[in-house]
Every structure is written in C-alpha cells, then in structure tokens.
CSV table of C-alpha atoms in Angstrom, one decimal:
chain,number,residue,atom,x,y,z
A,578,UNK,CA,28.7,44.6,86.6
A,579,UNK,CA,28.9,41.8,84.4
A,580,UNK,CA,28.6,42.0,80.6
A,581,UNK,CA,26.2,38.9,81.0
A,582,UNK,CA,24.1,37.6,83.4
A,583,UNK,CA,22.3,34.8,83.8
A,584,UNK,CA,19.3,33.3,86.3
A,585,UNK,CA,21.7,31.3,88.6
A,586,UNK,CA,18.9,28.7,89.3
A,587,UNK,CA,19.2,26.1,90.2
A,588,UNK,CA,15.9,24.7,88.7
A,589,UNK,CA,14.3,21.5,89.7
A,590,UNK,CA,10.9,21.0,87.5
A,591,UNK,CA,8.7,17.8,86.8
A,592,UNK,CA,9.0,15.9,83.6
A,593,UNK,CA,7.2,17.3,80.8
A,594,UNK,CA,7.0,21.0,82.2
A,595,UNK,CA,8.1,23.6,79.9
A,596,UNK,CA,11.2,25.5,81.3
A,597,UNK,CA,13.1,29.0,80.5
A,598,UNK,CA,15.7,29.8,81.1
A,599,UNK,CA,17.0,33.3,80.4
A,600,UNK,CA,19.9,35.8,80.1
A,601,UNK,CA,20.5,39.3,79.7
A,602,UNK,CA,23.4,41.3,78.6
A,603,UNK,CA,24.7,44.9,78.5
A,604,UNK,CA,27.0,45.1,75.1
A,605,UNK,CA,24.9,46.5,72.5
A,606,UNK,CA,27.5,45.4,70.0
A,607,UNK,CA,26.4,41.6,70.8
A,608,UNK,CA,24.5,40.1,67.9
A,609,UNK,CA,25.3,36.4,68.0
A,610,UNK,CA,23.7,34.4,70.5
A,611,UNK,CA,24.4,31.0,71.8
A,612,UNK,CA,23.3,28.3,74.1
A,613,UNK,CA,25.2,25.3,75.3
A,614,UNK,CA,24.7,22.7,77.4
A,615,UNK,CA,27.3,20.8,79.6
A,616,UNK,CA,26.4,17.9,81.4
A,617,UNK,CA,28.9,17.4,84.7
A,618,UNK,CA,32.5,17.0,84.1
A,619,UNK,CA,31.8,17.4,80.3
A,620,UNK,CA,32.7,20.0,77.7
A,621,UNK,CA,29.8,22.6,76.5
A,622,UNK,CA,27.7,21.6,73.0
A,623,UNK,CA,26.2,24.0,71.3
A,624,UNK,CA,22.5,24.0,71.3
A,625,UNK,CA,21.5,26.6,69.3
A,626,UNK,CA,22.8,29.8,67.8
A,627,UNK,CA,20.9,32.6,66.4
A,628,UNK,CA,21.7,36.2,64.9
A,629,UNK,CA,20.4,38.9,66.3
A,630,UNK,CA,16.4,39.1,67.0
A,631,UNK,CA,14.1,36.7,66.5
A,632,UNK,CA,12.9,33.3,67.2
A,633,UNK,CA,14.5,30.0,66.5
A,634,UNK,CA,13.3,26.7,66.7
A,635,UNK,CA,15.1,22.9,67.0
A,636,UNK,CA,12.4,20.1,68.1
A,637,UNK,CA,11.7,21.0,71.8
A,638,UNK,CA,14.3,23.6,71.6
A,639,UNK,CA,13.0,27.6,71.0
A,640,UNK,CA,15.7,30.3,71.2
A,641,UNK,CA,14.4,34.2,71.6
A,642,UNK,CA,16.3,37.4,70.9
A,643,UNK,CA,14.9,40.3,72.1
A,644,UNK,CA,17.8,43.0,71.1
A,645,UNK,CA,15.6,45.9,72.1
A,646,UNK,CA,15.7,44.7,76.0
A,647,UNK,CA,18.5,42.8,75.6
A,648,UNK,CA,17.5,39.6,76.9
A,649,UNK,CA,17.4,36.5,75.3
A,650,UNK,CA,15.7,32.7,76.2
A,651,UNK,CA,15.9,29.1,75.7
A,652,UNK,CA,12.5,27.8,76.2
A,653,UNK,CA,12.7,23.8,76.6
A,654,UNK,CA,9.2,21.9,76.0
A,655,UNK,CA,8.2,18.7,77.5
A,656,UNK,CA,11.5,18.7,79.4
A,657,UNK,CA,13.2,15.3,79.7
A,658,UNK,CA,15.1,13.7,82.6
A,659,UNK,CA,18.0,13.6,80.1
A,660,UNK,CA,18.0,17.2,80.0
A,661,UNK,CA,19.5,17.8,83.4
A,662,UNK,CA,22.0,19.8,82.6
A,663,UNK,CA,23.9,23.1,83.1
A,664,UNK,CA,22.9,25.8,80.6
A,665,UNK,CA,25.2,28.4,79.7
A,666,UNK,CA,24.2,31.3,77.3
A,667,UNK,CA,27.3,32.8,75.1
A,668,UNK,CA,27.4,35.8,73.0
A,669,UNK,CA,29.7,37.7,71.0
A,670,UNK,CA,29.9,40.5,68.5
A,671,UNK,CA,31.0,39.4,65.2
A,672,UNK,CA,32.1,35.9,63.2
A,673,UNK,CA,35.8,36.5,63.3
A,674,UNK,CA,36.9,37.9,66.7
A,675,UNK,CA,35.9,34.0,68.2
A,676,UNK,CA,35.6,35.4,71.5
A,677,UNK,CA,32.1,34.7,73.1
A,678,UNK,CA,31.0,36.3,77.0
A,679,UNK,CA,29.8,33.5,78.7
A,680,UNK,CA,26.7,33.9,81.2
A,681,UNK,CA,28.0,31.6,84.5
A,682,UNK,CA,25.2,29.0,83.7
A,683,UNK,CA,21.8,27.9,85.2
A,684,UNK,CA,21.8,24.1,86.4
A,685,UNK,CA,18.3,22.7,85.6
A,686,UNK,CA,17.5,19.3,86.9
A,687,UNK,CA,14.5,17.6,85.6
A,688,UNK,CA,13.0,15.1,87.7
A,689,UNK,CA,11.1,12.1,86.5
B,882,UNK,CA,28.8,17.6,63.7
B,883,UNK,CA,32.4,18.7,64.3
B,884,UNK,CA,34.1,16.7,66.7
B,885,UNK,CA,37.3,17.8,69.3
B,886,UNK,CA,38.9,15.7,71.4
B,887,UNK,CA,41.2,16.4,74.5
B,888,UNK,CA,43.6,14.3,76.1
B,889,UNK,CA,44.3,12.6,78.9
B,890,UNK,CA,40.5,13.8,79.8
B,891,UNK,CA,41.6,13.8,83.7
B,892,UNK,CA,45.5,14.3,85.3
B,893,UNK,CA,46.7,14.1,88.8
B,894,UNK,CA,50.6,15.4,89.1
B,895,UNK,CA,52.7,16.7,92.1
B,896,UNK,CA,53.6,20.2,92.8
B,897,UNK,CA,56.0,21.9,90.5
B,898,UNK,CA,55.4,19.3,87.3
B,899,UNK,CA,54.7,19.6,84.1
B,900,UNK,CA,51.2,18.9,82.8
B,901,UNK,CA,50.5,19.2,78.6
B,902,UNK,CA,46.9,18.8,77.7
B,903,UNK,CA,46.4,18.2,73.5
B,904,UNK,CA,43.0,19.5,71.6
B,905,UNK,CA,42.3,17.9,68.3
B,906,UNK,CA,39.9,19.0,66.1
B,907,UNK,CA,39.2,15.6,64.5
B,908,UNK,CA,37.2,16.1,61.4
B,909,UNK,CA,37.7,20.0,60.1
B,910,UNK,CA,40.9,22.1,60.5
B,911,UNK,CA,40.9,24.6,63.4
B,912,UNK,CA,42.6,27.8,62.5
B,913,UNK,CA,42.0,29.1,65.7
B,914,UNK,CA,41.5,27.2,69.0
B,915,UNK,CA,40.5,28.7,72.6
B,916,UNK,CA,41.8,27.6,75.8
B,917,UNK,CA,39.7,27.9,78.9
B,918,UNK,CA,39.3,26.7,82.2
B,919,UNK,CA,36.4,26.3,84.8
B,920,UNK,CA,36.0,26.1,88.4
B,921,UNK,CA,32.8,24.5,89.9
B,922,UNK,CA,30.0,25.9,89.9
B,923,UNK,CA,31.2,29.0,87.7
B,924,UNK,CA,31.4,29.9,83.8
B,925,UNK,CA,34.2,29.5,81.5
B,926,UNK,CA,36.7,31.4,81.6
B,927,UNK,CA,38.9,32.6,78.6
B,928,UNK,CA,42.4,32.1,79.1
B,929,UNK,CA,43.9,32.5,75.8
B,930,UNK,CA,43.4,31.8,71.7
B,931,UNK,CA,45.4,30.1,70.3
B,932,UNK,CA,46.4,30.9,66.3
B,933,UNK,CA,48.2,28.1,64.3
B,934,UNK,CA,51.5,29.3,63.3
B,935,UNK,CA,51.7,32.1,65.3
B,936,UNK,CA,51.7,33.6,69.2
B,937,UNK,CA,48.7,33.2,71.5
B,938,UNK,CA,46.7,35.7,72.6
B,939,UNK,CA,46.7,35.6,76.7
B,940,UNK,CA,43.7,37.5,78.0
B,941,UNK,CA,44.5,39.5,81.0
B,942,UNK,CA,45.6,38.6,84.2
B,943,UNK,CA,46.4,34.8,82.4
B,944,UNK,CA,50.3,34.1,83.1
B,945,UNK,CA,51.8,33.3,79.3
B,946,UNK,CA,54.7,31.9,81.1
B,947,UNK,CA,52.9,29.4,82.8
B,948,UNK,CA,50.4,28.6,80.4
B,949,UNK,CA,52.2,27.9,77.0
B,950,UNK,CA,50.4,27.3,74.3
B,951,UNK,CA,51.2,26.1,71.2
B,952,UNK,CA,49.3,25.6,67.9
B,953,UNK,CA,51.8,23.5,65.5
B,954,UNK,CA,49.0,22.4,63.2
B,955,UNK,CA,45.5,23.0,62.0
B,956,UNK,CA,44.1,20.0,64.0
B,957,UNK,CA,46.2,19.9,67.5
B,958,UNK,CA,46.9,22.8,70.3
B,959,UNK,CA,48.7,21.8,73.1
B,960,UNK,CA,48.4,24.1,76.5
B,961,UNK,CA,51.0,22.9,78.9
B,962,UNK,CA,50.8,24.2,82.8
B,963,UNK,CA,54.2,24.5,83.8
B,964,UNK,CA,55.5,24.4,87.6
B,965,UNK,CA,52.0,23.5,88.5
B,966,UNK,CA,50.2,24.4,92.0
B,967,UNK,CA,47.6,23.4,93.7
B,968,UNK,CA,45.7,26.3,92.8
B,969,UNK,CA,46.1,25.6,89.5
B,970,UNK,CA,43.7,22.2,89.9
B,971,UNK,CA,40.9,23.3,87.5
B,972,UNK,CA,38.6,21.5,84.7
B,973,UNK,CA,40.4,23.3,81.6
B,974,UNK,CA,38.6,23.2,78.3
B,975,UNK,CA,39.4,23.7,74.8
B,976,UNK,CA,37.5,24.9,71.9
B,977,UNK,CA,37.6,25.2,67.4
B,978,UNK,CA,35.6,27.5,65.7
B,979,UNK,CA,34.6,25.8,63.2
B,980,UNK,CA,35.6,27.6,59.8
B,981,UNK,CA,33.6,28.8,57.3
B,982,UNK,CA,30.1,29.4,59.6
B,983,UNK,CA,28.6,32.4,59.2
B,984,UNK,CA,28.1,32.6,63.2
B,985,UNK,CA,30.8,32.5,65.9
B,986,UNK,CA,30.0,29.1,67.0
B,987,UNK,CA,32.9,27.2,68.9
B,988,UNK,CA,33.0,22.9,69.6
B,989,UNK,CA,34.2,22.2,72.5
B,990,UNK,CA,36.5,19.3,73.7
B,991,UNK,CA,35.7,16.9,76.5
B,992,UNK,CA,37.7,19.0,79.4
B,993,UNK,CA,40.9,17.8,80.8
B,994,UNK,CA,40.6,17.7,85.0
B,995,UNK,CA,44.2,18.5,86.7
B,996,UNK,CA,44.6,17.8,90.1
B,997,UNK,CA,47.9,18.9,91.5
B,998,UNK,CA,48.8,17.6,94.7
C-alpha cells in the first residue's frame, strides 16, 4: 500500500464549479502538507503548504488538514479554464529531511 | 518567489551517450537539491539529494553509477545519465528547498525531457 494516495481522477468540470480534490496518507509522522500544480511538460509549483491541521486559505485556493483521518483537500472555487492542470499533493515529516511522498496526481480539466 | 532553472529543458541522444542536465537555483542558494524523474501519467519519483560539497544520497533501487550527481556550488547540481538507454527516456526534474522556511517546501525546475534513441 502506498504511503499516499490520491483520487486518480481525471476530472472534467464546468467553469466556475467548485472542485476538490483530495488525498489521504498512512504515516502518522506527516505533518507538513503540500499541493502543487504542474501543467504538461512543466515542473510542479507549489500551491500551498500548511502544518499540520487546519484550514488555509490563498484567493480561490483553501487547503484542509484533517490529521485525525488523515486526509487532507484542496478545494478550488470558481475554477478557471487556466486551472487545468495536474494536482499533486506532497507530504513529509519534518523541515530538514527535504524529502516529501508524493500522491501520483489528479488531472483536473476545466472546461470553458 | 524563488526561481530554478534547468537546462537544455528537452534532449534527444543515441544509445550509450552521455547526457548532463544543470539545475540552478537563480535567486537564493540551494544547500540541498533533489533530483527526480517522471514517467507519464505517474508521480515524481525521488532519485537522489543532492548536498553541495559532499556525496549524494541515491534512494534505493536508483543506480549511483549511472546517475552521477554532482553539487559543486550552492546555485548549480548537475545530474549526468551516463551510457544512456532507451529506457532511460524520462521527464527528469530537479528541485531547492528553499533555506530558511519553516516548512519543507521545494521549487522546482522546468524538467529536462531525454529521449534516447
């Protein structure tokens, strides 16, 4: 079993529709979460990052951490056709090891 | 943001070359750099960390002989694929943690595409 999975999708939704996207993990020890997003034949960018549980929020952007289930979401509102992407989510355990699991991404296409 | 670059960004060479791809970190220094590489369709997969001024760290299963890395400075890591093979065609990426975060957050480089004939 993998330490991460991920919905494999894909996803197809209308513009404007809110999407989720979701992950969930089996290493307790994981307490920093990531999401990336890496548009064909490019290199992941971060998205977001948050520490352990909680809710974090960029413009359309909302990360969630549940720790207790160990799952954790990127919510996208009023999703854009520019947002077709692949998602990936990333964890790791601490700051200094550098070595994040990755989930194997969800491919979201938004259609105008 | 933090910036890395790779280079060339794609590569086509004939069995049994050698390829070098560089990462730069172009605007912070990168004491640590991560090599991976991706097949379509699938995640990233971690080949190896790279340390400047000392040995990478291979993870298993990753061939250091093949795969040498070296991290001269605190801005460039070069990952050369020696002997290449076909089934070494892959999109391989390279990553800085950026230093002084409190999280383990990584910039990535463009990718580097190798096609070996």
């Amino acid at each position: 079993q993998k330490e991460v999975e991920q919905d494999p999708g894909p996803l197809s939704v209308p513009e404007g529709a809110i999407v989720s996207l979701n992950c969930t993990y089996s290493n307790s020890a994981f307490q920093y979460f990531m999401w990336y997003r890496q548009y064909s034949r490019k290199g992941p960018e971060l998205l977001m990052y948050t520490y352990s549980s909680g809710n974090k929020e960029d413009g359309r952007f909302t990360a969630q951490v549940d720790k207790s289930s160990k799952y954790i979401s990127l919510f996208i509102r009023d999703s854009q056709p520019s947002d077709s992407a692949t998602y990936l989510c990333a964890m790791s355990a601490n700051t200094n090891a550098g070595k994040s699991t990755f989930g194997d991404g969800t491919t979201l296409t938004v259609k105008p | 943001g933090a910036v890395v670059s790779q280079h060339p960004s794609w590569v086509i060479c004939k069995s049994g070359t050698s390829v070098k791809i560089e990462c730069r970190s172009l605007d912070f220094q990168a004491t640590t750099m991560f090599w991976y590489r991706q097949f379509p369709k699938q995640s990233l997969m971690l080949m190896a960390t790279s340390n400047e001024g000392s040995k990478a760290t291979y993870e298993q299963g990753v061939e250091k002989d093949k795969f040498l890395i070296n991290h001269a400075s605190l801005t460039l890591s070069t990952l050369t694929v020696t002997s290449a093979h076909p089934e070494d065609s892959s999109f391989y990426i390279c990553s800085a943690r950026a230093p002084g975060g409190v999280t383990d957050t990584q910039y990535f480089g463009p990718g580097t595409r190798l096609t070996v004939l």
